[in-house]
mmCIF file of C-alpha atoms in Angstrom:
data_model
loop_
_atom_site.group_PDB
_atom_site.id
_atom_site.type_symbol
_atom_site.label_atom_id
_atom_site.label_comp_id
_atom_site.label_asym_id
_atom_site.label_seq_id
_atom_site.Cartn_x
_atom_site.Cartn_y
_atom_site.Cartn_z
ATOM 1 C CA MET E 1 -32.017 112.460 -157.905
ATOM 2 C CA GLU E 2 -30.079 109.298 -157.009
ATOM 3 C CA GLU E 3 -29.527 110.647 -153.491
ATOM 4 C CA GLU E 4 -33.276 111.248 -153.097
ATOM 5 C CA GLN E 5 -33.992 107.698 -154.239
ATOM 6 C CA ARG E 6 -31.411 106.245 -151.841
ATOM 7 C CA ARG E 7 -32.913 108.179 -148.901
ATOM 8 C CA MET E 8 -36.408 107.009 -149.846
ATOM 9 C CA VAL E 9 -35.263 103.356 -149.926
ATOM 10 C CA GLU E 10 -33.684 103.792 -146.479
ATOM 11 C CA LEU E 11 -36.877 105.327 -145.117
ATOM 12 C CA VAL E 12 -39.067 102.550 -146.515
ATOM 13 C CA ASN E 13 -36.701 99.957 -145.028
ATOM 14 C CA GLN E 14 -36.931 101.657 -141.624
ATOM 15 C CA PHE E 15 -40.705 101.216 -141.829
ATOM 16 C CA ARG E 16 -40.015 97.519 -142.531
ATOM 17 C CA ILE E 17 -41.876 97.750 -145.813
ATOM 18 C CA HIS E 18 -40.687 95.386 -148.512
ATOM 19 C CA CYS E 19 -40.797 96.936 -151.962
ATOM 20 C CA SER E 20 -39.244 95.992 -155.248
ATOM 21 C CA ASP E 21 -39.030 99.423 -156.868
ATOM 22 C CA VAL E 22 -38.773 102.975 -155.580
ATOM 23 C CA PHE E 23 -39.058 105.812 -158.051
ATOM 24 C CA VAL E 24 -38.559 109.484 -157.266
ATOM 25 C CA LEU E 25 -40.450 111.499 -159.852
ATOM 26 C CA PRO E 26 -38.572 114.581 -161.014
ATOM 27 C CA ASP E 27 -41.243 116.440 -162.987
ATOM 28 C CA MET E 28 -44.027 117.039 -160.469
ATOM 29 C CA SER E 29 -43.743 120.802 -160.934
ATOM 30 C CA LYS E 30 -44.855 120.658 -164.580
ATOM 31 C CA PRO E 31 -48.412 121.865 -165.221
ATOM 32 C CA PRO E 32 -51.057 119.170 -165.783
ATOM 33 C CA SER E 33 -52.125 118.353 -169.326
ATOM 34 C CA ASP E 34 -55.110 120.073 -170.913
ATOM 35 C CA SER E 35 -57.072 116.807 -170.920
ATOM 36 C CA THR E 36 -56.593 116.357 -167.155
ATOM 37 C CA VAL E 37 -57.642 119.963 -166.524
ATOM 38 C CA ALA E 38 -60.728 119.454 -168.733
ATOM 39 C CA GLU E 39 -61.629 116.284 -166.819
ATOM 40 C CA PHE E 40 -61.342 118.209 -163.544
ATOM 41 C CA GLU E 41 -63.421 121.116 -164.872
ATOM 42 C CA ASN E 42 -66.177 118.685 -165.918
ATOM 43 C CA LEU E 43 -66.066 117.066 -162.482
ATOM 44 C CA ILE E 44 -66.515 120.318 -160.567
ATOM 45 C CA ALA E 45 -68.986 121.981 -162.982
ATOM 46 C CA PRO E 46 -72.091 121.024 -160.939
ATOM 47 C CA PHE E 47 -70.532 122.567 -157.816
ATOM 48 C CA ARG E 48 -69.475 125.889 -159.337
ATOM 49 C CA GLY E 49 -71.051 129.110 -158.147
ATOM 50 C CA THR E 50 -70.429 132.832 -158.094
ATOM 51 C CA THR E 51 -70.822 133.314 -154.362
ATOM 52 C CA ASP E 52 -70.222 131.084 -151.393
ATOM 53 C CA VAL E 53 -73.808 131.504 -150.175
ATOM 54 C CA LEU E 54 -74.223 127.748 -150.399
ATOM 55 C CA GLU E 55 -71.680 125.958 -148.267
ATOM 56 C CA GLY E 56 -69.370 123.805 -150.330
ATOM 57 C CA GLN E 57 -69.884 125.786 -153.518
ATOM 58 C CA ILE E 58 -66.683 126.320 -155.553
ATOM 59 C CA THR E 59 -66.204 129.953 -156.517
ATOM 60 C CA ASP E 60 -63.878 131.464 -159.103
ATOM 61 C CA ASP E 61 -61.986 133.209 -156.279
ATOM 62 C CA GLU E 62 -61.406 129.912 -154.503
ATOM 63 C CA LEU E 63 -60.228 128.203 -157.689
ATOM 64 C CA GLU E 64 -57.792 131.028 -158.336
ATOM 65 C CA ALA E 65 -56.521 130.990 -154.749
ATOM 66 C CA GLN E 66 -56.076 127.194 -154.859
ATOM 67 C CA ARG E 67 -54.732 126.958 -158.421
ATOM 68 C CA GLY E 68 -51.273 125.797 -157.321
ATOM 69 C CA ARG E 69 -52.604 123.076 -155.035
ATOM 70 C CA THR E 70 -55.145 121.995 -157.646
ATOM 71 C CA ASN E 71 -52.458 121.748 -160.326
ATOM 72 C CA ARG E 72 -50.316 119.659 -157.976
ATOM 73 C CA GLN E 73 -53.178 117.203 -157.351
ATOM 74 C CA LEU E 74 -53.907 116.961 -161.074
ATOM 75 C CA ARG E 75 -50.233 116.405 -161.908
ATOM 76 C CA CYS E 76 -50.041 113.774 -159.190
ATOM 77 C CA ARG E 77 -52.979 111.994 -160.849
ATOM 78 C CA GLU E 78 -51.131 111.960 -164.159
ATOM 79 C CA MET E 79 -48.056 110.477 -162.480
ATOM 80 C CA LEU E 80 -50.164 107.832 -160.725
ATOM 81 C CA LEU E 81 -51.801 106.849 -164.002
ATOM 82 C CA GLN E 82 -48.415 106.689 -165.698
ATOM 83 C CA HIS E 83 -46.552 104.723 -163.024
ATOM 84 C CA SER E 84 -49.018 102.941 -160.718
ATOM 85 C CA THR E 85 -51.895 101.436 -162.684
ATOM 86 C CA LYS E 86 -50.505 97.917 -162.168
ATOM 87 C CA ALA E 87 -49.770 98.327 -158.463
ATOM 88 C CA ASP E 88 -51.465 96.077 -155.905
ATOM 89 C CA LEU E 89 -51.860 99.017 -153.533
ATOM 90 C CA ILE E 90 -51.059 102.722 -153.717
ATOM 91 C CA VAL E 91 -50.215 104.446 -150.433
ATOM 92 C CA MET E 92 -49.877 108.206 -150.440
ATOM 93 C CA THR E 93 -50.270 111.215 -148.232
ATOM 94 C CA MET E 94 -53.730 112.725 -148.297
ATOM 95 C CA PRO E 95 -53.898 116.441 -149.103
ATOM 96 C CA VAL E 96 -54.430 118.582 -146.026
ATOM 97 C CA PRO E 97 -58.025 119.839 -145.776
ATOM 98 C CA ARG E 98 -57.782 123.500 -144.840
ATOM 99 C CA ARG E 99 -60.964 124.609 -143.126
ATOM 100 C CA LYS E 100 -62.366 127.932 -144.360
ATOM 101 C CA GLN E 101 -59.766 127.979 -147.170
ATOM 102 C CA VAL E 102 -60.911 125.043 -149.300
ATOM 103 C CA SER E 103 -64.560 124.159 -149.818
ATOM 104 C CA SER E 104 -65.662 120.606 -149.184
ATOM 105 C CA SER E 105 -66.562 120.212 -152.864
ATOM 106 C CA LEU E 106 -63.118 121.234 -154.076
ATOM 107 C CA PHE E 107 -61.388 119.016 -151.523
ATOM 108 C CA MET E 108 -63.515 116.003 -152.487
ATOM 109 C CA ALA E 109 -62.825 116.719 -156.169
ATOM 110 C CA TRP E 110 -59.091 116.556 -155.421
ATOM 111 C CA LEU E 111 -59.544 113.201 -153.676
ATOM 112 C CA HIS E 112 -61.656 111.906 -156.561
ATOM 113 C CA MET E 113 -59.022 112.892 -159.111
ATOM 114 C CA LEU E 114 -56.285 111.246 -157.036
ATOM 115 C CA THR E 115 -58.065 107.912 -156.661
ATOM 116 C CA HIS E 116 -60.585 107.095 -159.402
ATOM 117 C CA ASP E 117 -59.669 104.537 -162.082
ATOM 118 C CA LEU E 118 -56.676 103.431 -160.015
ATOM 119 C CA PRO E 119 -55.903 100.296 -157.977
ATOM 120 C CA PRO E 120 -56.881 100.330 -154.287
ATOM 121 C CA THR E 121 -55.512 103.530 -152.786
ATOM 122 C CA LEU E 122 -54.787 104.226 -149.128
ATOM 123 C CA LEU E 123 -54.678 107.927 -148.241
ATOM 124 C CA VAL E 124 -52.694 108.540 -145.064
ATOM 125 C CA ARG E 125 -52.957 111.664 -142.948
ATOM 126 C CA GLY E 126 -51.148 112.350 -139.685
ATOM 127 C CA ASN E 127 -51.556 114.963 -136.985
ATOM 128 C CA GLN E 128 -48.126 116.589 -137.370
ATOM 129 C CA THR E 129 -46.723 114.597 -134.418
ATOM 130 C CA SER E 130 -43.783 112.286 -135.080
ATOM 131 C CA VAL E 131 -44.467 108.782 -133.835
ATOM 132 C CA LEU E 132 -41.436 107.113 -135.371
ATOM 133 C CA THR E 133 -38.692 106.125 -132.988
ATOM 134 C CA VAL E 134 -36.200 106.592 -135.802
ATOM 135 C CA TYR E 135 -36.786 110.371 -135.531
ATOM 136 C CA SER E 136 -36.733 110.541 -131.729
#
């Protein structure tokens, strides 16, 4: 864990970003709490459906297929609430929207869970092309 933290500090320094604390969170693989899952279920309830006749509708099949990714987003929310509520700015990687695999409603629900009731949050998404000279 200390090695991970040291590498993260080096990376942030290479970006010339001044930061006072860097934490590497070890328990991201734990399942989200029941209260977070219930909050998510309430959020998506109006968009649930049994078939994907309506574009953007969240089906049971989709939820099952995306359970792992959904749990990761919900756990990330819990970690953000625990560690970042007093931050001036949160910068994190935006989940990858997978066309034809994740409905727009489910994807937007993930983004909502990651950002609501938190300080200003910047979601960053690249195009899989390295633009850092440090990696060239």
